[in-house]
Short mmCIF file of C-alpha atoms and ligand atoms in Angstrom, two decimals:
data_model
loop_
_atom_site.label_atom_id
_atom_site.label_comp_id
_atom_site.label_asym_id
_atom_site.label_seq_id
_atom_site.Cartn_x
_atom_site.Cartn_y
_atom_site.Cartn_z
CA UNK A 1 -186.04 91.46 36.12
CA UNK A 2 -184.55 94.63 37.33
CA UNK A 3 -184.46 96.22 40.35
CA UNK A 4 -186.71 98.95 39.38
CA UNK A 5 -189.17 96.90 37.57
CA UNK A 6 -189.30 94.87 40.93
CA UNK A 7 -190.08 97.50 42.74
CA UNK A 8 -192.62 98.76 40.76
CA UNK A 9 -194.48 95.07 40.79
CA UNK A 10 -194.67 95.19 44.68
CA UNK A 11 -195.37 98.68 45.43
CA UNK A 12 -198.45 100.67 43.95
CA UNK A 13 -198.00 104.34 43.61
CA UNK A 14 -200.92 104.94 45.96
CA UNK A 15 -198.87 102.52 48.75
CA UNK A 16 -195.95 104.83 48.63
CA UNK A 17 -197.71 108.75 48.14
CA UNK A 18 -199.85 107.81 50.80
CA UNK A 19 -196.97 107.55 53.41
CA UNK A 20 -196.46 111.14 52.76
CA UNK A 21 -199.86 112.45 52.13
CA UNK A 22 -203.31 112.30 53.53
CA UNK A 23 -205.33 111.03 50.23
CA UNK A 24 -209.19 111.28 49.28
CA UNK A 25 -210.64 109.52 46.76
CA UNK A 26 -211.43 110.92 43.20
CA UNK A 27 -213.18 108.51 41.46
CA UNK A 28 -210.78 105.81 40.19
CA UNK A 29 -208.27 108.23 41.43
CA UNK A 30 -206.98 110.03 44.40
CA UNK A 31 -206.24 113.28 45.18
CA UNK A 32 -204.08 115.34 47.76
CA UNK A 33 -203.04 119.17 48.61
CA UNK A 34 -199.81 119.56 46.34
CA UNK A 35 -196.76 119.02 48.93
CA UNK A 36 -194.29 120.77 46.04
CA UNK A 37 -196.35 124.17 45.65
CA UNK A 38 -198.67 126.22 47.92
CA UNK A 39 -202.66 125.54 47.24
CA UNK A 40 -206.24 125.37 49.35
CA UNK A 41 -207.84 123.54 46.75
CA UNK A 42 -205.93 119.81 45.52
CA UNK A 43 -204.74 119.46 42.01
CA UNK A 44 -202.49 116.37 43.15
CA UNK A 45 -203.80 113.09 41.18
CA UNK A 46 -202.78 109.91 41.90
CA UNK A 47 -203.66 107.48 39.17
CA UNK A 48 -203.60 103.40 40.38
CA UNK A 49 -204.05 102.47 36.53
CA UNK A 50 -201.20 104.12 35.18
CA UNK A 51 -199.16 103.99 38.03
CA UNK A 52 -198.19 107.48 37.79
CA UNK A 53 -198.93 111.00 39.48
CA UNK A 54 -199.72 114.57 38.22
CA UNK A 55 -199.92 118.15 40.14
CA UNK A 56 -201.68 120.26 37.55
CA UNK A 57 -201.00 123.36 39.56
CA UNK A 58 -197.25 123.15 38.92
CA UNK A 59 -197.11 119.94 36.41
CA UNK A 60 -195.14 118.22 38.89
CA UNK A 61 -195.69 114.61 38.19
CA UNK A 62 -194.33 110.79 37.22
CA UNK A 63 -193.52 107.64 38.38
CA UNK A 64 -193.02 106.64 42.18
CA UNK A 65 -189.41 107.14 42.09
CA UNK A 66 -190.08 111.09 40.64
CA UNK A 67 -192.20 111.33 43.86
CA UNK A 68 -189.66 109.90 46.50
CA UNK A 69 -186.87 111.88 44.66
CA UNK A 70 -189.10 115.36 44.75
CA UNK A 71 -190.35 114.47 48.10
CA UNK A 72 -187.36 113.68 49.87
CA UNK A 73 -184.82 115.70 47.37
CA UNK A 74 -182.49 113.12 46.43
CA UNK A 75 -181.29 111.46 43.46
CA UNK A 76 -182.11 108.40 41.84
CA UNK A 77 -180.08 105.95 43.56
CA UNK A 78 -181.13 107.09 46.95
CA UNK A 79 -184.66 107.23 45.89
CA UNK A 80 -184.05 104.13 44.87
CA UNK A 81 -182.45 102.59 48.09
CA UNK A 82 -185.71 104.12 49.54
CA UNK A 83 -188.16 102.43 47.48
CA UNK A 84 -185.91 99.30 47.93
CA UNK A 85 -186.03 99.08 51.28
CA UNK A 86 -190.23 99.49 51.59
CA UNK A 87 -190.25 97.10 48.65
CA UNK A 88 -188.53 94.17 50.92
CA UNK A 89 -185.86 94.10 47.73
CA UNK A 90 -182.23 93.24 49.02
CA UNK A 91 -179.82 96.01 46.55
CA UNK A 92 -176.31 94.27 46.76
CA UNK A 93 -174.28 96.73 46.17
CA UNK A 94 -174.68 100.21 44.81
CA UNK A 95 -173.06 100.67 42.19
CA UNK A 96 -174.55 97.49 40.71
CA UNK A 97 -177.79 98.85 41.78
CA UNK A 98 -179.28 99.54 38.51
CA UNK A 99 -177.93 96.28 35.98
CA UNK A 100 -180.34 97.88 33.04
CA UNK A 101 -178.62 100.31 31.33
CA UNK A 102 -181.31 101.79 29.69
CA UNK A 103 -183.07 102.78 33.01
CA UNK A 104 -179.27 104.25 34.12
CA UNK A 105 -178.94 106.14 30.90
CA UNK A 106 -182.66 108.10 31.84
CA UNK A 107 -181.87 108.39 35.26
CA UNK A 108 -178.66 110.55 33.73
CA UNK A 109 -180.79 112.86 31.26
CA UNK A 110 -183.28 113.50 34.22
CA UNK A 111 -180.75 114.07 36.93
CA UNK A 112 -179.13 116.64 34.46
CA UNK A 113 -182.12 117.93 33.89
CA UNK A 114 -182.57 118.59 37.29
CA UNK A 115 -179.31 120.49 37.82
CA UNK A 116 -180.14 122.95 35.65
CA UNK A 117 -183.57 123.43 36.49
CA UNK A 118 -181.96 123.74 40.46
CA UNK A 119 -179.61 126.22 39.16
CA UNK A 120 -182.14 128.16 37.47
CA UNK A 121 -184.17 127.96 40.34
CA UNK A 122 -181.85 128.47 43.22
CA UNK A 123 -178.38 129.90 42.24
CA UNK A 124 -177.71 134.09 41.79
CA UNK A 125 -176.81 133.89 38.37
CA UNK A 126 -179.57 131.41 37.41
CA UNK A 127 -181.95 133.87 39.52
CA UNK A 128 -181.01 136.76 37.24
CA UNK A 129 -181.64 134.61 34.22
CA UNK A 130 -185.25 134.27 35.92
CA UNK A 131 -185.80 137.82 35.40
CA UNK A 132 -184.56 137.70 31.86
CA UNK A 133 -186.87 135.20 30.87
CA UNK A 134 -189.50 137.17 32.72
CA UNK A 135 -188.69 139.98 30.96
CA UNK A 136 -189.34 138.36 27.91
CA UNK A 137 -192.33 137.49 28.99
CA UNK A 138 -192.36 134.15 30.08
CA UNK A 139 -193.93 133.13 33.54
CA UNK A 140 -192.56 130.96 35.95
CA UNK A 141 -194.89 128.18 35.66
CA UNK A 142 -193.95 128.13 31.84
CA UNK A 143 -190.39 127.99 32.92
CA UNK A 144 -191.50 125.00 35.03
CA UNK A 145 -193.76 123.34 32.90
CA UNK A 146 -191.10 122.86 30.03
CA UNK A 147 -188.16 122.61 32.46
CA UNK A 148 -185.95 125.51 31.31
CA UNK A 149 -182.28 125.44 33.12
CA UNK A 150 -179.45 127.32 33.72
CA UNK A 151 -176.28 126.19 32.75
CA UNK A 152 -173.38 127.93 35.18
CA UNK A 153 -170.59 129.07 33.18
CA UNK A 154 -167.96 126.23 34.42
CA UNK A 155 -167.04 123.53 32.11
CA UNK A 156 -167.10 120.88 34.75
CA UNK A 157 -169.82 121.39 37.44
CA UNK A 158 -172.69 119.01 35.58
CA UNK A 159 -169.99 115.97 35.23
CA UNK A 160 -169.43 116.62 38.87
CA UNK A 161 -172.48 116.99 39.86
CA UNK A 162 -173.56 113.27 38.11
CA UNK A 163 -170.71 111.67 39.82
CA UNK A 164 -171.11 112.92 43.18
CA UNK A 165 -174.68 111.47 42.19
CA UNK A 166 -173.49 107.84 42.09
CA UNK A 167 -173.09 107.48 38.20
CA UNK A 168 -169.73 106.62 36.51
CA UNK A 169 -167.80 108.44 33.85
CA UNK A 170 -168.64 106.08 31.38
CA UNK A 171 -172.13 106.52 31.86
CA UNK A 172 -171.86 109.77 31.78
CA UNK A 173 -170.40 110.11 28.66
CA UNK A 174 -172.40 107.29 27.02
CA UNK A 175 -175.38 109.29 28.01
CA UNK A 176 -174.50 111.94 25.85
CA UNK A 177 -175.08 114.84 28.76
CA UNK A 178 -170.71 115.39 28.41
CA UNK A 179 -167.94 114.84 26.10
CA UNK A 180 -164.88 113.99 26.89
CA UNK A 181 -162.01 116.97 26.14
CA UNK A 182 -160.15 115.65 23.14
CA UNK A 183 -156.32 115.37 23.02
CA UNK A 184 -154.55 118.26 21.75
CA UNK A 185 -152.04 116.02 20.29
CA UNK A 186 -152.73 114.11 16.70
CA UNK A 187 -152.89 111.13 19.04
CA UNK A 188 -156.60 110.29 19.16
CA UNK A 189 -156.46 107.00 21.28
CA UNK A 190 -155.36 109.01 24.62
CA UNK A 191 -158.07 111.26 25.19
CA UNK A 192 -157.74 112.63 28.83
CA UNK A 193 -160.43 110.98 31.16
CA UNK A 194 -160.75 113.52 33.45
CA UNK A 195 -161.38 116.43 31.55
CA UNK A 196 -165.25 117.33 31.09
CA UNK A 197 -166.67 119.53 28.75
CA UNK A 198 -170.34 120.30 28.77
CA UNK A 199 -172.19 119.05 25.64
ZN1 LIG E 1 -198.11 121.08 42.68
#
């Protein structure tokens, strides 16, 4: 079993939120005041079925490792050294962290999803993008809600980004988020591996 699916057997979503947030009941669920937007009134769910949570005042939601990663604005293999360590689960190393490839391959689309939603969200260029969309009419929470980015106008800064992140290059470019620059020569075997462009 992987790591993550360990985790997820020996900590319930409602054991980890509620180390962050005073919850009240909701019939099978629980609810809380939304710690990711401002409200009076809670629109936080926690559901102990599914495993999962959901603020439908900014649609906010997932697994436990969305929450630790929102909550304590890291990336997935902190979140995950987090989790780990309330979990009782020994990580030996970590970059061998995550064995299942298919769980490191969606950590990469989300994480890149991420950076351009933060550069949307937080960087001067991606805040005058804002007030195009705006101007076309869209509202923020729409913005939010399907996860619109901003992509900066470097050809680099996501591949960075994802490696200062812990992931490798392979991984990386097996995710399909970046393609490697191909040779300018007819020589198609020696591709350079450190040039980056944005897919
Ligand atoms: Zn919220």
């Amino acid at each position: 079993m992987d790591n993550v699916s360990k985790i997820k057997d020996r900590l319930s979503v409602v054991d980890v939120i509620s180390g962050y947030l005073k919850l009240q009941k909701a019939g099978a669920n629980f609810k809380a005041s939304c710690p990711f937007h401002n409200e009076k009134t809670p629109s936080f769910f926690i559901s102990p079925e599914r495993q999962t949570w959901k603020c439908f005042g900014c649609s906010k939601g997932g697994s436990i490792f969305d929450f630790v990663m929102e909550m304590e604005g890291v990336e997935f293999p902190e979140a995950l050294r987090i989790l780990a360590a309330k979990a009782g689960i020994e990580l030996e190393k970590f970059d061998s962290t995550i064995k299942d490839s298919k769980d490191r391959l969606y950590q990469i689309c989300e994480s890149s999803a991420r950076f351009f939603e933060k550069q949307l969200s937080y960087s001067g260029a991606g805040r005058r993008a804002i007030e195009y969309l705006k101007s076309r009419g869209l509202q923020e929470t729409t913005m939010a809600k399907f996860r619109l980015g901003f992509a900066p106008d470097t050809w680099d800064a996501l591949s960075g980004y994802l490696r200062n992140s812990g992931f490798t290059e392979k991984e990386i470019v097996d995710a399909g988020v970046v393609v490697k620059r191909q040779p300018t020569t007819n020589n198609q075997q020696q591709g350079s591996t450190t040039g980056f462009v944005r897919a």
